[in-house]
């Protein structure tokens, strides 16, 4: 619920208060929650598709770079463990998230390798055929093809929007993901594109990091404790 609270704050600050700086700080805190979860070997990249997209929307370069260093252990059987990076190399669904991370960090060598694996493994699976548009976007980033980048993002925010945002109960009428995050990634790679779709918010696209980011996740950790000698203590430090 803490992650969702930061997410709601980020969009409220931008959509209602038009406060870009505070919106970016809340996006940064969303990303910090995800980094914390990865540190505890929680496989969030198996289901949380917006995770690195909120990192890139924050313009917090330290956080964005931290995503490129992520690795964690995933239990693949009763006595078997695999690392996140091993699963990515095998072309499993995690390669999609990893490709986002590589594109937002301008890791073109890693992006190229991932796209080859996506094409030969992931996209061959029927249930992942829908990611062909995403594949085209990433290819556009790699090949510096402005037209392909624009077309992919525009398609995702229009024709494909309902399909890709059907599980986003509240935000589906306000924001189109992954189109919004992809538009930001395009800017980070030198393509300063703007869109007519009301579901892509052009005001968040320019690369303008905050002068300082408050680490509210650290503040929350410091205000809580796992154990207490006082039986009446509910986990909050006085």
CSV table of C-alpha atoms in Angstrom, one decimal:
chain,number,residue,atom,x,y,z
A,1,UNK,CA,0.0,0.0,0.0
A,2,UNK,CA,2.9,2.4,0.6
A,3,UNK,CA,3.9,2.1,-3.1
A,4,UNK,CA,0.3,2.9,-4.2
A,5,UNK,CA,0.3,5.9,-1.9
A,6,UNK,CA,3.4,7.3,-3.5
A,7,UNK,CA,1.9,6.6,-6.9
A,8,UNK,CA,-1.3,8.4,-6.1
A,9,UNK,CA,0.7,11.3,-4.7
A,10,UNK,CA,2.8,11.5,-7.9
A,11,UNK,CA,-0.2,11.8,-10.2
A,12,UNK,CA,-2.1,14.1,-7.8
A,13,UNK,CA,0.8,16.5,-7.6
A,14,UNK,CA,1.0,16.7,-11.4
A,15,UNK,CA,-2.6,16.3,-12.6
A,16,UNK,CA,-4.3,18.4,-9.9
A,17,UNK,CA,-1.6,20.7,-8.5
A,18,UNK,CA,0.6,21.0,-11.6
A,19,UNK,CA,3.6,20.6,-9.4
A,20,UNK,CA,6.2,18.8,-11.5
A,21,UNK,CA,9.0,18.8,-8.9
A,22,UNK,CA,6.9,17.2,-6.2
A,23,UNK,CA,5.4,14.7,-8.7
A,24,UNK,CA,8.9,13.6,-9.6
A,25,UNK,CA,9.8,13.2,-6.0
A,26,UNK,CA,6.9,10.9,-5.4
A,27,UNK,CA,7.8,8.9,-8.5
A,28,UNK,CA,11.3,8.6,-7.1
A,29,UNK,CA,9.9,7.2,-3.8
A,30,UNK,CA,7.9,4.6,-5.8
A,31,UNK,CA,11.1,3.5,-7.4
A,32,UNK,CA,12.9,3.3,-4.0
A,33,UNK,CA,10.2,1.0,-2.7
A,34,UNK,CA,10.8,-1.3,-5.6
A,35,UNK,CA,14.6,-1.3,-5.1
A,36,UNK,CA,13.9,-2.2,-1.4
A,37,UNK,CA,11.7,-5.1,-2.4
A,38,UNK,CA,14.3,-6.4,-4.9
A,39,UNK,CA,16.9,-6.3,-2.1
A,40,UNK,CA,14.7,-8.8,-0.2
A,41,UNK,CA,14.5,-11.1,-3.3
A,42,UNK,CA,10.9,-10.2,-4.0
A,43,UNK,CA,10.2,-10.9,-7.7
A,44,UNK,CA,8.4,-7.7,-8.5
A,45,UNK,CA,9.5,-7.8,-12.1
A,46,UNK,CA,7.4,-10.8,-12.6
A,47,UNK,CA,4.2,-8.7,-12.4
A,48,UNK,CA,4.9,-5.0,-11.8
A,49,UNK,CA,5.2,-3.6,-15.3
A,50,UNK,CA,5.2,0.1,-14.3
A,51,UNK,CA,8.1,-0.2,-11.8
A,52,UNK,CA,11.1,1.1,-14.0
A,53,UNK,CA,8.7,3.5,-15.8
A,54,UNK,CA,8.2,5.5,-12.6
A,55,UNK,CA,11.9,5.6,-12.0
A,56,UNK,CA,12.5,7.2,-15.4
A,57,UNK,CA,9.6,9.7,-14.8
A,58,UNK,CA,11.3,10.8,-11.6
A,59,UNK,CA,14.4,12.1,-13.4
A,60,UNK,CA,16.4,10.9,-10.4
A,61,UNK,CA,19.5,9.7,-12.2
A,62,UNK,CA,20.9,7.9,-9.1
A,63,UNK,CA,17.7,5.8,-8.9
A,64,UNK,CA,17.5,5.2,-12.6
A,65,UNK,CA,21.1,3.9,-12.6
A,66,UNK,CA,20.4,1.8,-9.5
A,67,UNK,CA,17.9,-0.2,-11.6
A,68,UNK,CA,20.6,-1.2,-14.0
A,69,UNK,CA,22.4,-3.0,-11.1
A,70,UNK,CA,19.5,-5.0,-9.9
A,71,UNK,CA,19.8,-8.7,-9.4
A,72,UNK,CA,18.0,-10.9,-7.0
A,73,UNK,CA,17.3,-14.6,-6.4
A,74,UNK,CA,14.1,-16.2,-7.6
A,75,UNK,CA,12.9,-19.7,-6.4
A,76,UNK,CA,12.3,-21.7,-9.5
A,77,UNK,CA,11.5,-25.0,-7.7
A,78,UNK,CA,11.5,-26.6,-4.2
A,79,UNK,CA,15.3,-26.9,-4.2
A,80,UNK,CA,16.2,-24.6,-7.2
A,81,UNK,CA,17.0,-20.9,-7.3
A,82,UNK,CA,17.8,-18.7,-10.3
A,83,UNK,CA,18.9,-15.1,-10.4
A,84,UNK,CA,16.9,-12.4,-12.1
A,85,UNK,CA,19.8,-12.0,-14.6
A,86,UNK,CA,19.7,-15.7,-15.5
A,87,UNK,CA,16.0,-15.6,-16.2
A,88,UNK,CA,16.5,-12.5,-18.4
A,89,UNK,CA,19.2,-14.2,-20.5
A,90,UNK,CA,16.9,-17.2,-20.9
A,91,UNK,CA,14.3,-14.9,-22.6
A,92,UNK,CA,11.6,-15.3,-20.0
A,93,UNK,CA,9.0,-12.5,-19.4
A,94,UNK,CA,11.5,-10.6,-17.1
A,95,UNK,CA,13.4,-9.6,-20.2
A,96,UNK,CA,10.7,-7.1,-21.0
A,97,UNK,CA,11.4,-5.2,-17.8
A,98,UNK,CA,15.1,-5.5,-18.3
A,99,UNK,CA,14.9,-4.1,-21.7
A,100,UNK,CA,13.1,-1.0,-20.3
A,101,UNK,CA,15.9,-0.6,-17.8
A,102,UNK,CA,18.6,-0.9,-20.5
A,103,UNK,CA,16.9,1.6,-22.7
A,104,UNK,CA,16.4,4.2,-20.0
A,105,UNK,CA,20.1,3.9,-19.0
A,106,UNK,CA,21.3,4.1,-22.7
A,107,UNK,CA,22.9,0.7,-22.4
A,108,UNK,CA,22.8,0.1,-26.2
A,109,UNK,CA,25.0,-3.0,-26.0
A,110,UNK,CA,22.7,-4.6,-23.5
A,111,UNK,CA,19.7,-3.4,-25.3
A,112,UNK,CA,20.9,-5.0,-28.6
A,113,UNK,CA,21.5,-8.3,-26.9
A,114,UNK,CA,18.0,-8.3,-25.2
A,115,UNK,CA,16.3,-7.5,-28.5
A,116,UNK,CA,17.9,-10.5,-30.2
A,117,UNK,CA,16.7,-12.7,-27.3
A,118,UNK,CA,13.2,-11.1,-27.4
A,119,UNK,CA,12.9,-11.8,-31.1
A,120,UNK,CA,14.2,-15.4,-31.0
A,121,UNK,CA,12.5,-16.5,-27.8
A,122,UNK,CA,9.9,-14.2,-26.1
A,123,UNK,CA,8.0,-13.0,-29.2
A,124,UNK,CA,7.7,-16.6,-30.4
A,125,UNK,CA,5.4,-17.3,-27.5
A,126,UNK,CA,1.8,-16.6,-28.4
A,127,UNK,CA,0.9,-14.8,-25.1
A,128,UNK,CA,3.7,-12.3,-25.6
A,129,UNK,CA,3.0,-11.5,-29.2
A,130,UNK,CA,1.3,-8.3,-28.0
A,131,UNK,CA,4.8,-7.0,-27.1
A,132,UNK,CA,5.8,-6.6,-30.7
A,133,UNK,CA,4.9,-2.9,-30.5
A,134,UNK,CA,7.2,-2.6,-27.5
A,135,UNK,CA,9.9,-4.5,-29.4
A,136,UNK,CA,9.5,-2.0,-32.3
A,137,UNK,CA,9.9,0.9,-29.9
A,138,UNK,CA,13.1,-0.5,-28.4
A,139,UNK,CA,14.4,-1.2,-31.8
A,140,UNK,CA,13.7,2.4,-32.7
A,141,UNK,CA,15.7,3.6,-29.7
A,142,UNK,CA,18.6,1.3,-30.7
A,143,UNK,CA,18.6,2.3,-34.3
A,144,UNK,CA,17.8,6.0,-33.6
A,145,UNK,CA,14.7,5.8,-35.7
A,146,UNK,CA,12.5,8.8,-34.6
A,147,UNK,CA,9.6,7.8,-36.8
A,148,UNK,CA,9.4,4.2,-35.4
A,149,UNK,CA,9.7,5.6,-31.8
A,150,UNK,CA,6.9,8.1,-32.4
A,151,UNK,CA,4.6,5.6,-34.1
A,152,UNK,CA,5.0,2.9,-31.4
A,153,UNK,CA,4.3,5.3,-28.6
A,154,UNK,CA,1.3,6.9,-30.4
A,155,UNK,CA,-0.2,3.4,-31.1
A,156,UNK,CA,0.2,2.4,-27.5
A,157,UNK,CA,-1.6,5.5,-26.3
A,158,UNK,CA,-4.5,5.3,-28.8
A,159,UNK,CA,-5.4,2.0,-30.5
A,160,UNK,CA,-3.7,-0.2,-27.8
A,161,UNK,CA,-4.5,1.9,-24.8
A,162,UNK,CA,-7.6,0.1,-23.5
A,163,UNK,CA,-6.0,-3.3,-24.0
A,164,UNK,CA,-2.7,-2.3,-22.2
A,165,UNK,CA,-4.4,-0.4,-19.3
A,166,UNK,CA,-7.5,-2.6,-18.6
A,167,UNK,CA,-6.1,-3.5,-15.1
A,168,UNK,CA,-5.4,0.1,-14.2
A,169,UNK,CA,-8.8,0.7,-12.6
A,170,UNK,CA,-8.4,4.5,-11.8
A,171,UNK,CA,-5.6,5.7,-14.0
A,172,UNK,CA,-6.7,4.1,-17.2
A,173,UNK,CA,-8.7,7.2,-18.0
A,174,UNK,CA,-5.9,9.6,-17.2
A,175,UNK,CA,-2.6,8.0,-18.2
A,176,UNK,CA,-1.5,5.5,-20.8
A,177,UNK,CA,1.2,3.1,-19.8
A,178,UNK,CA,3.7,2.1,-21.0
A,179,UNK,CA,3.3,4.9,-23.6
A,180,UNK,CA,3.9,7.6,-21.0
A,181,UNK,CA,7.1,6.0,-19.7
A,182,UNK,CA,8.3,5.2,-23.2
A,183,UNK,CA,7.8,8.9,-24.2
A,184,UNK,CA,10.1,9.8,-21.3
A,185,UNK,CA,12.7,7.2,-22.3
A,186,UNK,CA,12.6,8.7,-25.8
A,187,UNK,CA,13.6,12.0,-24.3
A,188,UNK,CA,16.4,10.4,-22.3
A,189,UNK,CA,17.7,9.1,-25.6
A,190,UNK,CA,17.6,12.4,-27.3
A,191,UNK,CA,14.2,12.3,-29.0
A,192,UNK,CA,12.2,15.3,-27.7
A,193,UNK,CA,8.8,14.2,-29.0
A,194,UNK,CA,5.4,15.6,-28.0
A,195,UNK,CA,2.1,13.9,-28.4
A,196,UNK,CA,-1.5,14.9,-29.0
A,197,UNK,CA,-3.0,12.1,-26.9
A,198,UNK,CA,-4.4,13.5,-23.5
A,199,UNK,CA,-3.1,10.3,-21.9
A,200,UNK,CA,0.5,11.3,-22.4
A,201,UNK,CA,1.4,14.3,-20.3
A,202,UNK,CA,4.0,16.3,-22.2
A,203,UNK,CA,4.8,18.5,-19.2
A,204,UNK,CA,6.5,15.6,-17.5
A,205,UNK,CA,8.8,14.7,-20.5
A,206,UNK,CA,11.6,17.3,-20.4
A,207,UNK,CA,14.7,16.0,-18.5
A,208,UNK,CA,14.9,18.3,-15.5
A,209,UNK,CA,16.0,16.5,-12.3
A,210,UNK,CA,15.1,18.0,-9.0
A,211,UNK,CA,17.9,19.8,-7.2
A,212,UNK,CA,17.2,17.5,-4.3
A,213,UNK,CA,15.1,14.4,-3.6
A,214,UNK,CA,13.7,13.6,-0.2
A,215,UNK,CA,14.1,10.0,0.7
A,216,UNK,CA,10.7,9.3,2.3
A,217,UNK,CA,11.3,5.6,2.2
A,218,UNK,CA,14.3,6.0,4.5
A,219,UNK,CA,12.3,8.2,6.8
A,220,UNK,CA,9.6,5.5,7.0
A,221,UNK,CA,12.2,2.8,7.8
A,222,UNK,CA,13.7,4.9,10.5
A,223,UNK,CA,10.3,5.6,12.1
A,224,UNK,CA,9.5,1.9,12.4
A,225,UNK,CA,11.0,-1.0,14.3
A,226,UNK,CA,10.4,-4.8,14.0
A,227,UNK,CA,10.5,-5.6,17.7
A,228,UNK,CA,9.8,-3.8,20.9
A,229,UNK,CA,10.3,-4.5,24.5
A,230,UNK,CA,7.1,-2.6,25.2
A,231,UNK,CA,4.1,-5.0,24.5
A,232,UNK,CA,1.9,-1.9,23.9
A,233,UNK,CA,4.2,-0.6,21.1
A,234,UNK,CA,2.7,-1.2,17.6
A,235,UNK,CA,5.9,-0.7,15.7
A,236,UNK,CA,6.2,3.0,15.6
A,237,UNK,CA,9.1,4.7,17.4
A,238,UNK,CA,8.1,7.5,19.8
